[in-house]
mmCIF file of C-alpha atoms in Angstrom:
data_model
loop_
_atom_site.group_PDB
_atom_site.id
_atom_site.type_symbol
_atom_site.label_atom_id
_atom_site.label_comp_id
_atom_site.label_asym_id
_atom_site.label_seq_id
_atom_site.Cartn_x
_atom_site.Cartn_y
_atom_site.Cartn_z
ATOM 1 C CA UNK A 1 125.435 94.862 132.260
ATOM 2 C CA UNK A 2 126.563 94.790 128.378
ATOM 3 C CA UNK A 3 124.140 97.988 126.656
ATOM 4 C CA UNK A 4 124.836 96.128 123.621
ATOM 5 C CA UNK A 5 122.140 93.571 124.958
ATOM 6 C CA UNK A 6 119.243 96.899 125.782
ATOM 7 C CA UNK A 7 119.606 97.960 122.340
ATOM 8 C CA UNK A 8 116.557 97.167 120.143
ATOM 9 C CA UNK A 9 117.778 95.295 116.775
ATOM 10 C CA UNK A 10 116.102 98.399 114.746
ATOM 11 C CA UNK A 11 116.293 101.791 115.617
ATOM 12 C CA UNK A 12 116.736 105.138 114.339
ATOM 13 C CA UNK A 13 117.468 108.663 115.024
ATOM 14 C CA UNK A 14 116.598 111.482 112.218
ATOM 15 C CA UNK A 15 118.715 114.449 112.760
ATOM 16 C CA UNK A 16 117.238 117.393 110.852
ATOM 17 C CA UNK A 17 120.368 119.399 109.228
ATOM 18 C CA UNK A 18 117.504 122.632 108.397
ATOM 19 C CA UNK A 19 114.171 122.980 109.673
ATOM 20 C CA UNK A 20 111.771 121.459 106.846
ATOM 21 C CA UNK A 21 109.324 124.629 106.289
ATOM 22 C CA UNK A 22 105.401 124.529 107.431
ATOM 23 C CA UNK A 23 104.157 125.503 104.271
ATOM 24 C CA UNK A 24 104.800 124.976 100.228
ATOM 25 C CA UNK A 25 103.989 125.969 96.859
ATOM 26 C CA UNK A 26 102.577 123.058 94.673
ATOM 27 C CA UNK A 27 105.168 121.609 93.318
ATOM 28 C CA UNK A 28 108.171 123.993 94.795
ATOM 29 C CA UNK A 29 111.081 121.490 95.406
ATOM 30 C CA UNK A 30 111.817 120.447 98.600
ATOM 31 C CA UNK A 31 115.480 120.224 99.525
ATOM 32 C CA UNK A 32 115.831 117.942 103.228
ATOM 33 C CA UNK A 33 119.627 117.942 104.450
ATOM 34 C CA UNK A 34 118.944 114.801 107.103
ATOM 35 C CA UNK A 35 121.405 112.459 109.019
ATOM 36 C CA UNK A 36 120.216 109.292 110.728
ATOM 37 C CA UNK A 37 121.575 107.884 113.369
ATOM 38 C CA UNK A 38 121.671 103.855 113.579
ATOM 39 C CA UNK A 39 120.412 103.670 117.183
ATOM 40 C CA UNK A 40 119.577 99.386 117.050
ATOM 41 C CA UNK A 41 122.144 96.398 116.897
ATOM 42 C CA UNK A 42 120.967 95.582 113.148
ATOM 43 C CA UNK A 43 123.751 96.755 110.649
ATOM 44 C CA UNK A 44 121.858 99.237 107.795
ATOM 45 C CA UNK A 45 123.973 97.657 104.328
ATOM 46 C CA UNK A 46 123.982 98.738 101.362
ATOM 47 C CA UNK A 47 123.494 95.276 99.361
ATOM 48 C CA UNK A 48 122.056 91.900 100.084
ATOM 49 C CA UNK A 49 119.173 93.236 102.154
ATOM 50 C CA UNK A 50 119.974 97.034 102.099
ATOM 51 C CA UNK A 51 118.186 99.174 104.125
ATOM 52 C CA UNK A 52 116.056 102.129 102.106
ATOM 53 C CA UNK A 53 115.132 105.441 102.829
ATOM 54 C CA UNK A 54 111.501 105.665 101.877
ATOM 55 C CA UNK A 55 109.959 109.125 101.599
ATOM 56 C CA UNK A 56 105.856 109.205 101.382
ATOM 57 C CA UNK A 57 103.157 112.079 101.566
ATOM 58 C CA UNK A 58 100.196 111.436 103.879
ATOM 59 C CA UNK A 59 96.560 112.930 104.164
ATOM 60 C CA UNK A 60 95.564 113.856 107.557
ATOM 61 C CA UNK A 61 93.956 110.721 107.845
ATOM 62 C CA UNK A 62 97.021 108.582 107.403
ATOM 63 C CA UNK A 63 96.544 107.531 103.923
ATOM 64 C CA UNK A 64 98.757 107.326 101.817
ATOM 65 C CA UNK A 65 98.725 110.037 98.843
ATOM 66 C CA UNK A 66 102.031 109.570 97.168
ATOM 67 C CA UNK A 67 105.621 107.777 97.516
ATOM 68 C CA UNK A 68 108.935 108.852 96.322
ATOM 69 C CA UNK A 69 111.507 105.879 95.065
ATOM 70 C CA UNK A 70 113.098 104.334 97.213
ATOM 71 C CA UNK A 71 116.662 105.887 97.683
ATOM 72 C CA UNK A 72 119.725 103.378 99.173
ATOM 73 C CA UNK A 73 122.080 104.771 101.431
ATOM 74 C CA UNK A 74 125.455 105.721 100.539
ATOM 75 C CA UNK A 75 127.289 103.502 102.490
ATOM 76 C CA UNK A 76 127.038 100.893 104.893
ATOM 77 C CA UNK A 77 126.182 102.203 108.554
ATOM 78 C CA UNK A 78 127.229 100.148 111.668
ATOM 79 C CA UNK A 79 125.142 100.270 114.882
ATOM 80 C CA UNK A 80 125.781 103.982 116.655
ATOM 81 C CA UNK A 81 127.117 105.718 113.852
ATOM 82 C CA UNK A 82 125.785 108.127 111.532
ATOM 83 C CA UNK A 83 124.865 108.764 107.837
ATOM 84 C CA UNK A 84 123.945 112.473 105.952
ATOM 85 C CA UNK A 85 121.950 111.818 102.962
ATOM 86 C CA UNK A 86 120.101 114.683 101.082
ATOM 87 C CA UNK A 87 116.557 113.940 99.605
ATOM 88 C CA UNK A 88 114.588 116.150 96.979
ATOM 89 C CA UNK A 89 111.125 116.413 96.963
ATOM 90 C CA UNK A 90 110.194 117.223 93.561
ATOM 91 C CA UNK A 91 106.725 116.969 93.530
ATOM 92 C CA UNK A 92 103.892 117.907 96.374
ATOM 93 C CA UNK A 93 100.276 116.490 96.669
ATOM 94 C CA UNK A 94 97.590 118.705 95.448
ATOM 95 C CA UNK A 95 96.729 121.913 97.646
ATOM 96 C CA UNK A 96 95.524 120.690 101.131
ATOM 97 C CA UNK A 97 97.008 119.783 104.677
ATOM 98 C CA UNK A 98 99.606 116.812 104.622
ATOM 99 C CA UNK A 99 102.041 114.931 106.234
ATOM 100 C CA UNK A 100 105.300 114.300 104.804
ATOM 101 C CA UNK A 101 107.085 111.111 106.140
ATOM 102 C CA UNK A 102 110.562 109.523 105.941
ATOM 103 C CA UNK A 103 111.071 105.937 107.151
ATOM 104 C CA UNK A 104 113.480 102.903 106.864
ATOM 105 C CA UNK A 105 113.053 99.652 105.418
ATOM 106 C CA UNK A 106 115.413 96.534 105.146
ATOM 107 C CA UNK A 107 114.821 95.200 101.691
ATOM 108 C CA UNK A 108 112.415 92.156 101.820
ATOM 109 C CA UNK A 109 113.187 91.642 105.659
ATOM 110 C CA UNK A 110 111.377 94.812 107.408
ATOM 111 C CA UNK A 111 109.661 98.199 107.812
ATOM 112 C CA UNK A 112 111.780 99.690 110.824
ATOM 113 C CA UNK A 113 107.732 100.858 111.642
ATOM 114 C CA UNK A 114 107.053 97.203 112.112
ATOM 115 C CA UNK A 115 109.998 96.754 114.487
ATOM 116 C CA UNK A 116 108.233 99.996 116.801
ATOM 117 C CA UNK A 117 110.109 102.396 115.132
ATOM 118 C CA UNK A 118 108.289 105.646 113.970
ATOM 119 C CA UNK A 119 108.899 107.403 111.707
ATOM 120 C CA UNK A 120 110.333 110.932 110.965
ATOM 121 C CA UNK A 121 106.917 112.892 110.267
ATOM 122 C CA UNK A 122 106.440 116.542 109.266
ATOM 123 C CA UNK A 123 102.916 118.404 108.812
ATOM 124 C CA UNK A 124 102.950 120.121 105.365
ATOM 125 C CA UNK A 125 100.277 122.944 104.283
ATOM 126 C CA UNK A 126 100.955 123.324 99.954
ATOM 127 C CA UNK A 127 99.250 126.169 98.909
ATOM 128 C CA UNK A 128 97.919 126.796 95.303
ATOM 129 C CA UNK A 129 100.494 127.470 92.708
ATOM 130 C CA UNK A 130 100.337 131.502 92.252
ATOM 131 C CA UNK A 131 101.127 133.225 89.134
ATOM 132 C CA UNK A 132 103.149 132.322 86.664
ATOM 133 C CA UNK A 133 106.426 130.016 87.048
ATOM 134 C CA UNK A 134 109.973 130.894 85.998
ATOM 135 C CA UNK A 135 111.912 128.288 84.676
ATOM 136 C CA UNK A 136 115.679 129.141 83.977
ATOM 137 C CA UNK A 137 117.583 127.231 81.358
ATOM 138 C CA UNK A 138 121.521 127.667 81.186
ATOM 139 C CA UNK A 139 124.293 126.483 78.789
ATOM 140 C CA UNK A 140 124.240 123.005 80.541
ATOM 141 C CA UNK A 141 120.519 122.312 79.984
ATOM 142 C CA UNK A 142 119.263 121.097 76.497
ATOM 143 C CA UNK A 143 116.049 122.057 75.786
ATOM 144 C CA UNK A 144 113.631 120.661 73.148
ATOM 145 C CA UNK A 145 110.432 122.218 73.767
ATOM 146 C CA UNK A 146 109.421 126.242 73.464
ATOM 147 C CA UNK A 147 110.171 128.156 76.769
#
């Protein structure tokens, strides 16, 4: 028997590099160290139809709230190997329960969720912003606004 014939044509594996925390500030940034795995015979490329990592924020209902832009990968990944990409979430929902998402799409051909591929999820609780914020400006930022 040839495995290459049981392998779906999409599939993925999320590999968590850190544990994404339970809980955030409003608007703290979000720093996700993640490798995925291409675990289906499609190829994920970079152009033509390039496969996206799409990052969204969920209520508990499964709506969605918000979506990051799309982010390619850095280079093309055959079937069984591996990329590492790092995504920053800038920006949370308003205070409230959530579910932060990470999925794969082939440009105009398919959501890998589409294919029966789910994806990565993560419940989020962002608390209320507390206090003041701190923001630290350095020799290599320009600022044009009073701090």
């Amino acid at each position: 028997m040839n495995i290459m014939n049981t392998l779906p044509l999409y599939g993925v594996e999320y590999i968590l590099l850190e544990p994404i925390p339970d809980s955030l500030w409003q608007d703290e940034p979000l720093l996700i160290g993640l490798q995925l795995r291409n675990t289906g015979l499609t190829p994920w490329l970079t152009s033509g139809y390039p496969v996206l990592v799409v990052v969204r924020w969920l209520d508990r209902q499964g709506n969605m709230i918000a979506e990051l832009p799309w982010r390619t990968l850095p280079h093309p990944v055959p079937s069984g190997e591996t990329v590492t990409i790092e995504l920053r979430v800038d920006q949370t929902p308003p205070p409230g329960q959530y579910v932060l998402t990470i999925e794969l799409v082939e440009h105009q051909v398919a959501w890998f969720r589409d294919k029966g591929v789910q994806p990565f999820s993560h419940p989020i609780w962002i608390k209320p912003p507390q206090g003041p914020r701190v923001t630290v400006i350095n020799g290599n930022c320009i600022a044009y606004d009073a701090v």
